[in-house]
Short mmCIF file of C-alpha atoms in Angstrom, two decimals:
data_model
loop_
_atom_site.label_atom_id
_atom_site.label_comp_id
_atom_site.label_asym_id
_atom_site.label_seq_id
_atom_site.Cartn_x
_atom_site.Cartn_y
_atom_site.Cartn_z
CA MET A 1 0.19 -0.10 0.04
CA ALA A 2 1.82 3.45 -0.70
CA GLY A 3 2.14 6.03 1.83
CA ARG A 4 0.08 8.81 3.02
CA ILE A 5 0.97 11.83 1.57
CA ILE A 6 0.46 14.53 3.87
CA PRO A 7 1.06 18.40 3.24
CA ILE A 8 2.95 20.60 5.11
CA MET A 9 1.61 24.22 3.66
CA PRO A 10 -1.93 24.45 1.95
CA ALA A 11 -2.01 24.62 -2.18
CA MET A 12 -1.17 28.02 -3.68
CA PRO A 13 -4.31 29.61 -4.74
CA PRO A 14 -5.01 29.86 -8.11
CA ASP A 15 -4.17 33.73 -8.07
CA GLY A 16 -1.02 32.89 -6.61
CA GLY A 17 -1.92 34.32 -3.23
CA ARG A 18 -2.46 37.40 -4.68
CA GLN A 19 -5.84 38.58 -2.66
CA ARG A 20 -3.86 36.90 0.60
CA LEU A 21 -1.24 39.95 0.51
CA ARG A 22 -3.92 42.17 -0.69
CA ARG A 23 -5.55 40.63 2.79
CA TRP A 24 -2.59 41.73 5.10
CA ALA A 25 -1.14 45.19 3.65
CA GLN A 26 -5.10 45.55 4.33
CA ALA A 27 -5.74 45.12 7.66
CA GLY A 28 -1.52 45.80 8.17
CA PHE A 29 -2.59 49.86 7.00
CA PHE A 30 -5.47 49.88 9.35
CA VAL A 31 -3.04 48.14 12.75
CA LEU A 32 -1.42 51.65 11.44
CA PHE A 33 -4.52 53.92 10.51
CA VAL A 34 -5.51 53.34 14.67
CA LEU A 35 -2.26 53.67 16.09
CA ALA A 36 -0.41 56.32 14.22
CA PRO A 37 -1.89 59.08 16.64
CA VAL A 38 -1.00 56.90 19.86
CA PHE A 39 2.91 57.44 18.78
CA ASN A 40 2.38 60.51 17.37
CA LEU A 41 3.33 59.47 13.68
CA LEU A 42 1.13 61.97 11.83
CA ARG A 43 -1.71 63.99 13.88
CA PHE A 44 -2.13 67.52 14.53
CA ASP A 45 -3.20 68.50 17.67
CA LEU A 46 -5.45 71.05 18.58
CA VAL A 47 -4.36 71.25 22.16
CA ALA A 48 -0.86 71.63 21.87
CA GLY A 49 -1.75 74.16 18.59
CA HIS A 50 1.00 72.11 16.38
CA ALA A 51 1.16 68.75 14.05
CA TRP A 52 3.14 65.73 15.41
CA PHE A 53 5.10 64.07 12.14
CA LEU A 54 7.14 60.73 13.35
CA GLY A 55 7.62 61.21 16.78
CA PHE A 56 8.68 64.72 16.32
CA GLU A 57 6.82 68.37 16.93
CA TRP A 58 5.76 69.94 13.56
CA HIS A 59 5.74 73.54 13.70
CA ALA A 60 4.38 75.96 10.75
CA GLY A 61 6.64 78.16 12.68
CA LEU A 62 4.47 81.34 12.76
CA GLU A 63 5.46 81.62 17.01
CA ASP A 64 8.30 83.75 16.20
CA PHE A 65 5.87 85.88 13.73
CA SER A 66 3.80 86.28 16.63
CA ALA A 67 5.83 86.93 18.95
CA GLY A 68 7.91 89.89 16.42
CA ASN A 69 10.52 88.33 15.55
CA ILE A 70 10.40 87.17 12.09
CA GLY A 71 9.23 89.35 9.44
CA ALA A 72 5.87 88.52 7.41
CA LEU A 73 7.86 87.04 4.13
CA GLU A 74 9.84 84.79 6.52
CA ALA A 75 6.77 83.72 7.91
CA VAL A 76 4.71 83.28 4.92
CA GLN A 77 8.18 80.94 3.56
CA ARG A 78 7.85 79.12 6.48
CA VAL A 79 4.22 78.32 5.51
CA ILE A 80 5.37 77.49 2.55
CA GLY A 81 8.57 75.16 2.75
CA ARG A 82 7.03 73.56 6.59
CA VAL A 83 3.29 72.86 5.35
CA LEU A 84 2.60 73.32 1.48
CA LEU A 85 5.36 71.91 0.36
CA PRO A 86 4.85 68.73 2.06
CA ILE A 87 1.05 68.75 1.44
CA LEU A 88 2.46 69.05 -2.05
CA ALA A 89 4.99 66.42 -2.03
CA ALA A 90 2.73 64.26 -0.54
CA GLY A 91 0.16 64.79 -2.81
CA ALA A 92 2.35 64.32 -6.46
CA LEU A 93 3.71 60.37 -4.89
CA LEU A 94 -0.29 59.31 -4.81
CA ILE A 95 -1.01 61.08 -8.04
CA GLY A 96 2.45 59.26 -9.20
CA VAL A 97 1.75 56.00 -8.27
CA SER A 98 -2.19 56.08 -9.82
CA TRP A 99 -0.85 57.78 -12.79
CA ARG A 100 0.97 54.41 -13.38
CA TRP A 101 -0.95 51.86 -11.93
CA GLY A 102 -4.46 53.20 -10.70
CA ARG A 103 -5.85 53.49 -7.46
CA LEU A 104 -3.49 51.19 -5.26
CA TYR A 105 -4.32 52.71 -2.52
CA CYS A 106 -7.94 52.30 -2.50
CA GLY A 107 -7.71 48.59 -2.92
CA TRP A 108 -4.67 47.53 -0.54
CA LEU A 109 -3.98 50.06 1.68
CA CYS A 110 -7.56 52.47 2.38
CA PRO A 111 -8.85 51.28 5.36
CA HIS A 112 -12.05 52.67 4.54
CA PHE A 113 -11.87 50.57 1.73
CA SER A 114 -11.49 47.81 3.44
CA VAL A 115 -14.55 48.53 5.99
CA VAL A 116 -16.63 48.20 2.61
CA GLU A 117 -15.03 44.56 1.38
CA THR A 118 -16.27 43.53 4.91
CA ILE A 119 -19.54 45.33 4.98
CA ASN A 120 -20.14 43.48 2.11
CA THR A 121 -19.37 39.86 2.58
CA PHE A 122 -21.51 40.22 5.96
CA MET A 123 -24.95 41.77 3.98
CA ARG A 124 -24.90 40.05 0.72
CA ARG A 125 -25.47 36.94 3.55
CA ALA A 126 -27.68 38.90 5.01
CA ILE A 127 -29.34 39.76 1.82
CA GLY A 128 -27.98 37.84 -1.03
CA LYS A 129 -26.66 41.14 -2.44
CA PRO A 130 -23.60 43.33 -1.22
CA SER A 131 -25.75 46.74 -1.34
CA VAL A 132 -29.03 47.44 -0.65
CA TRP A 133 -29.15 49.17 -3.64
CA GLU A 134 -28.36 46.01 -5.98
CA PRO A 135 -30.69 45.09 -8.78
CA ARG A 136 -30.50 41.33 -7.83
CA THR A 137 -29.28 38.72 -6.03
CA LEU A 138 -26.00 37.06 -6.51
CA PRO A 139 -25.51 33.41 -6.97
CA PRO A 140 -24.91 31.29 -3.93
CA ARG A 141 -21.42 30.37 -4.41
CA GLU A 142 -17.94 31.77 -4.39
CA PRO A 143 -15.92 31.57 -7.40
CA ASP A 144 -14.31 27.95 -6.40
CA GLY A 145 -18.03 26.80 -6.04
CA THR A 146 -18.07 27.25 -2.18
CA PRO A 147 -22.01 27.72 -1.69
CA VAL A 148 -23.12 30.94 0.38
CA HIS A 149 -26.02 30.09 2.42
CA TYR A 150 -28.70 33.58 2.88
CA ASP A 151 -29.77 34.06 5.64
CA ARG A 152 -31.97 37.37 6.88
CA LEU A 153 -30.35 36.20 11.00
CA TRP A 154 -27.06 37.86 9.57
CA TRP A 155 -28.58 40.87 9.68
CA LEU A 156 -27.75 40.95 13.83
CA VAL A 157 -24.09 40.21 12.81
CA THR A 158 -23.77 43.31 9.91
CA ALA A 159 -25.66 46.17 11.65
CA PRO A 160 -23.84 46.33 14.79
CA LEU A 161 -20.46 45.50 12.59
CA ALA A 162 -21.19 48.85 11.19
CA VAL A 163 -22.08 50.62 13.89
CA GLY A 164 -18.77 49.33 15.35
CA PHE A 165 -16.61 50.62 12.91
CA ALA A 166 -18.52 53.86 12.75
CA PHE A 167 -17.31 54.14 16.54
CA VAL A 168 -13.85 53.02 15.97
CA TRP A 169 -13.56 55.21 13.02
CA ALA A 170 -15.36 58.05 15.19
CA VAL A 171 -13.11 57.93 17.81
CA VAL A 172 -9.93 57.04 15.98
CA LEU A 173 -10.51 60.46 14.07
CA LEU A 174 -10.80 62.27 17.23
CA THR A 175 -6.96 61.05 18.52
CA TYR A 176 -5.91 62.77 14.68
CA LEU A 177 -6.98 66.12 16.71
CA LEU A 178 -6.57 65.58 20.90
CA PRO A 179 -3.86 63.45 22.32
CA PRO A 180 -5.12 60.12 21.97
CA PHE A 181 -4.47 59.37 25.99
CA GLN A 182 -6.30 61.95 27.01
CA VAL A 183 -9.24 60.67 24.71
CA TYR A 184 -8.36 56.70 25.70
CA SER A 185 -8.72 57.47 29.32
CA HIS A 186 -11.90 59.49 29.09
CA LEU A 187 -13.64 56.43 27.00
CA LEU A 188 -12.17 53.55 29.40
CA ALA A 189 -13.55 55.46 32.91
CA GLY A 190 -17.52 55.98 30.69
CA ALA A 191 -16.71 59.62 31.40
CA PRO A 192 -15.24 61.84 27.68
CA SER A 193 -15.60 65.18 27.39
CA ARG A 194 -18.99 66.70 26.15
CA ASN A 195 -17.26 68.14 23.11
CA GLU A 196 -15.71 64.22 22.85
CA PHE A 197 -18.46 62.83 24.00
CA ILE A 198 -20.53 64.81 20.77
CA PHE A 199 -17.85 64.55 18.14
CA ILE A 200 -18.35 60.95 18.73
CA THR A 201 -21.55 60.79 18.39
CA ALA A 202 -22.12 62.39 15.73
CA GLY A 203 -19.35 60.69 13.75
CA THR A 204 -20.92 57.44 15.24
CA VAL A 205 -23.95 57.97 13.49
CA VAL A 206 -22.67 59.24 10.12
CA LEU A 207 -21.00 56.68 9.61
CA SER A 208 -23.37 54.43 10.67
CA ALA A 209 -25.78 55.41 7.91
CA GLU A 210 -22.55 55.92 5.15
CA PHE A 211 -21.32 52.15 6.22
CA LEU A 212 -24.70 50.71 5.97
CA PHE A 213 -25.84 52.47 2.15
CA ALA A 214 -23.66 54.64 1.37
CA ARG A 215 -19.99 53.01 1.52
CA HIS A 216 -20.01 52.89 -2.43
CA LEU A 217 -21.07 55.95 -3.03
CA PHE A 218 -18.23 57.53 -1.20
CA CYS A 219 -16.10 55.25 -3.09
CA ARG A 220 -17.07 56.38 -6.21
CA TYR A 221 -18.53 59.50 -5.78
CA ALA A 222 -17.45 61.48 -2.48
CA CYS A 223 -13.51 60.60 -1.88
CA ALA A 224 -11.51 63.11 -3.41
CA VAL A 225 -8.24 61.10 -2.92
CA GLY A 226 -10.04 58.48 -4.58
CA MET A 227 -11.88 61.15 -7.37
CA PHE A 228 -7.88 62.37 -7.71
CA GLN A 229 -6.71 59.15 -8.31
CA SER A 230 -9.24 57.78 -10.62
CA LEU A 231 -8.40 61.24 -12.78
CA ALA A 232 -4.51 61.16 -12.88
CA TRP A 233 -5.50 56.96 -14.03
CA MET A 234 -7.49 57.90 -16.77
CA GLY A 235 -5.21 60.82 -18.22
CA ASN A 236 -2.86 58.11 -19.38
CA LYS A 237 -3.30 55.55 -21.34
CA LYS A 238 -0.60 52.82 -20.89
CA ALA A 239 -1.57 53.02 -17.44
CA MET A 240 -2.26 49.06 -15.50
CA VAL A 241 -5.51 47.81 -15.84
CA VAL A 242 -7.07 44.97 -16.06
CA GLY A 243 -6.93 43.55 -19.57
CA PHE A 244 -9.95 41.36 -21.16
CA GLU A 245 -8.98 38.77 -24.13
CA ARG A 246 -11.87 39.26 -26.08
CA ASP A 247 -10.62 37.34 -28.73
CA ARG A 248 -11.63 33.90 -25.80
CA ALA A 249 -14.98 35.26 -25.15
CA ALA A 250 -16.63 31.73 -25.82
CA ASP A 251 -14.14 30.96 -22.41
CA CYS A 252 -17.17 33.01 -20.40
CA ALA A 253 -19.81 30.67 -21.15
CA THR A 254 -18.26 27.99 -18.59
CA CYS A 255 -18.08 31.37 -15.91
CA TYR A 256 -21.57 33.00 -14.56
CA SER A 257 -19.99 36.42 -14.37
CA ALA A 258 -18.04 35.39 -11.58
CA CYS A 259 -15.04 38.65 -11.40
CA ASP A 260 -19.00 41.23 -12.02
CA HIS A 261 -19.94 39.54 -8.92
CA VAL A 262 -17.05 39.95 -6.70
CA CYS A 263 -16.81 43.86 -7.55
CA PRO A 264 -16.65 45.21 -4.78
CA MET A 265 -17.16 48.92 -6.18
CA ARG A 266 -19.71 47.04 -8.37
CA LEU A 267 -18.05 47.24 -11.78
CA LYS A 268 -17.92 44.87 -15.05
CA PRO A 269 -14.75 44.57 -14.84
CA ARG A 270 -14.81 43.06 -18.79
CA ASN A 271 -15.32 46.45 -19.65
CA ILE A 272 -13.77 49.43 -21.02
CA LYS A 273 -11.74 51.41 -18.68
CA ARG A 274 -14.08 54.79 -18.70
CA THR A 275 -16.37 53.30 -17.14
CA MET A 276 -14.41 51.51 -15.04
CA PHE A 277 -13.15 55.04 -13.64
CA THR A 278 -13.66 53.86 -10.14
CA CYS A 279 -11.22 50.63 -10.42
CA THR A 280 -9.73 50.15 -7.14
CA GLN A 281 -6.87 47.26 -8.62
CA CYS A 282 -7.96 45.31 -6.14
CA SER A 283 -7.78 42.40 -8.40
CA GLN A 284 -11.09 40.32 -7.64
CA CYS A 285 -11.96 40.05 -10.58
CA ILE A 286 -8.81 38.74 -11.96
CA SER A 287 -8.17 36.25 -9.17
CA ALA A 288 -12.23 35.04 -9.28
CA CYS A 289 -11.16 34.30 -13.48
CA ALA A 290 -8.02 32.43 -12.20
CA THR A 291 -10.33 30.17 -9.78
CA THR A 292 -13.35 29.71 -12.15
CA GLN A 293 -10.73 28.65 -15.09
CA ARG A 294 -8.23 27.17 -13.28
CA ASP A 295 -9.16 23.85 -15.81
CA ASN A 296 -8.73 25.95 -18.68
CA PRO A 297 -5.36 25.24 -20.28
CA ASN A 298 -5.68 28.78 -21.70
CA GLY A 299 -5.64 30.09 -18.10
CA PRO A 300 -7.89 32.78 -17.45
CA LEU A 301 -9.18 35.91 -19.24
CA LEU A 302 -8.37 38.85 -16.76
CA GLN A 303 -5.28 39.91 -16.27
CA TRP A 304 -3.57 43.31 -15.05
CA VAL A 305 -1.60 44.91 -18.47
CA SER A 306 0.53 47.93 -18.88
CA GLY A 307 1.79 49.86 -21.29
CA GLU A 308 1.41 48.90 -25.19
CA ALA A 309 -1.16 45.80 -23.97
CA ALA A 310 -2.27 48.31 -22.01
CA ARG A 311 -3.83 50.43 -24.81
CA HIS A 312 -3.98 47.63 -27.12
CA ASN A 313 -6.84 45.85 -24.74
CA GLU A 314 -8.69 49.18 -25.27
CA ALA A 315 -8.54 49.38 -29.54
CA ALA A 316 -9.71 45.94 -28.88
CA PHE A 317 -12.82 46.98 -27.15
CA SER A 318 -13.82 50.02 -29.65
CA ALA A 319 -12.41 48.23 -32.86
CA PRO A 320 -15.77 45.50 -33.38
CA LYS A 321 -17.59 49.25 -33.39
CA GLN A 322 -15.17 50.22 -36.37
CA GLU A 323 -15.74 47.57 -38.27
CA ARG A 324 -19.22 47.99 -37.68
CA LYS A 325 -19.17 51.04 -38.96
CA THR A 326 -16.98 50.26 -42.22
CA ARG A 327 -19.47 48.00 -42.94
CA GLU A 328 -22.75 50.33 -43.11
CA GLU A 329 -20.62 52.61 -44.62
#
């Protein structure tokens, strides 16, 4: 009798572990988002009247101007050098990354988007849809064939989870403005100050509504960081994009449009780039295609492409229209 083979490590998923890596990146950045104020990595202290960056006090330098030690011109130079230029540099870095790779920050790091995806998962189990505005129920299975059972009782998890995330966000945002240890000590003692209570209560109510009903809409239309990334990405025809092998479209018949169903932004990944304006490059559609086509010797139909391949990918969508136009003429 042949010996039994006991696997030491789990088999690599069809997407090469891309989604596993992305989840770790999201989790790590969420922890950073929560702890950054605690360790003074980045915050503005309204009590002290100055910012903190990487553990050091960051002053605009206007104290000397108030004391009469420097003139107006030098005060302006300090504001430009210590405030405006660092902000512009951070913005340029974000735009530069977006120009080449799209909204990678949104899909791989953004703490808000990780909340969006988490609530999507639980809301789908509650109502069969990742959003209350979704017109149709999704197929009750994952791309790998694992069944998903829908039950309204999942609302007992979904709603408290959304409110819990909202509360955490409200508290964390407050620590970016007030001394974190003051905020947390007041909460642990059950005696927040009047202003702290108002901020946390209002933030929890507003964010709860947003997480439950408008989280996708916020990412699409209200997030300035996401909007600027999308504009930069759309301006580069050679930027990284989800490419679709159109000449193999017949292979999609063996699938149930899994790439459409897994998209957390509710987009159609096989469509042209301009309809994918808010794509976060989370690559869930690529992973879903790799899973459903794992037995296809030709491989998946969706993959990241850039450079000339990205330009060609868009041209492939417009070619059939041009052919029809030529025949009509």
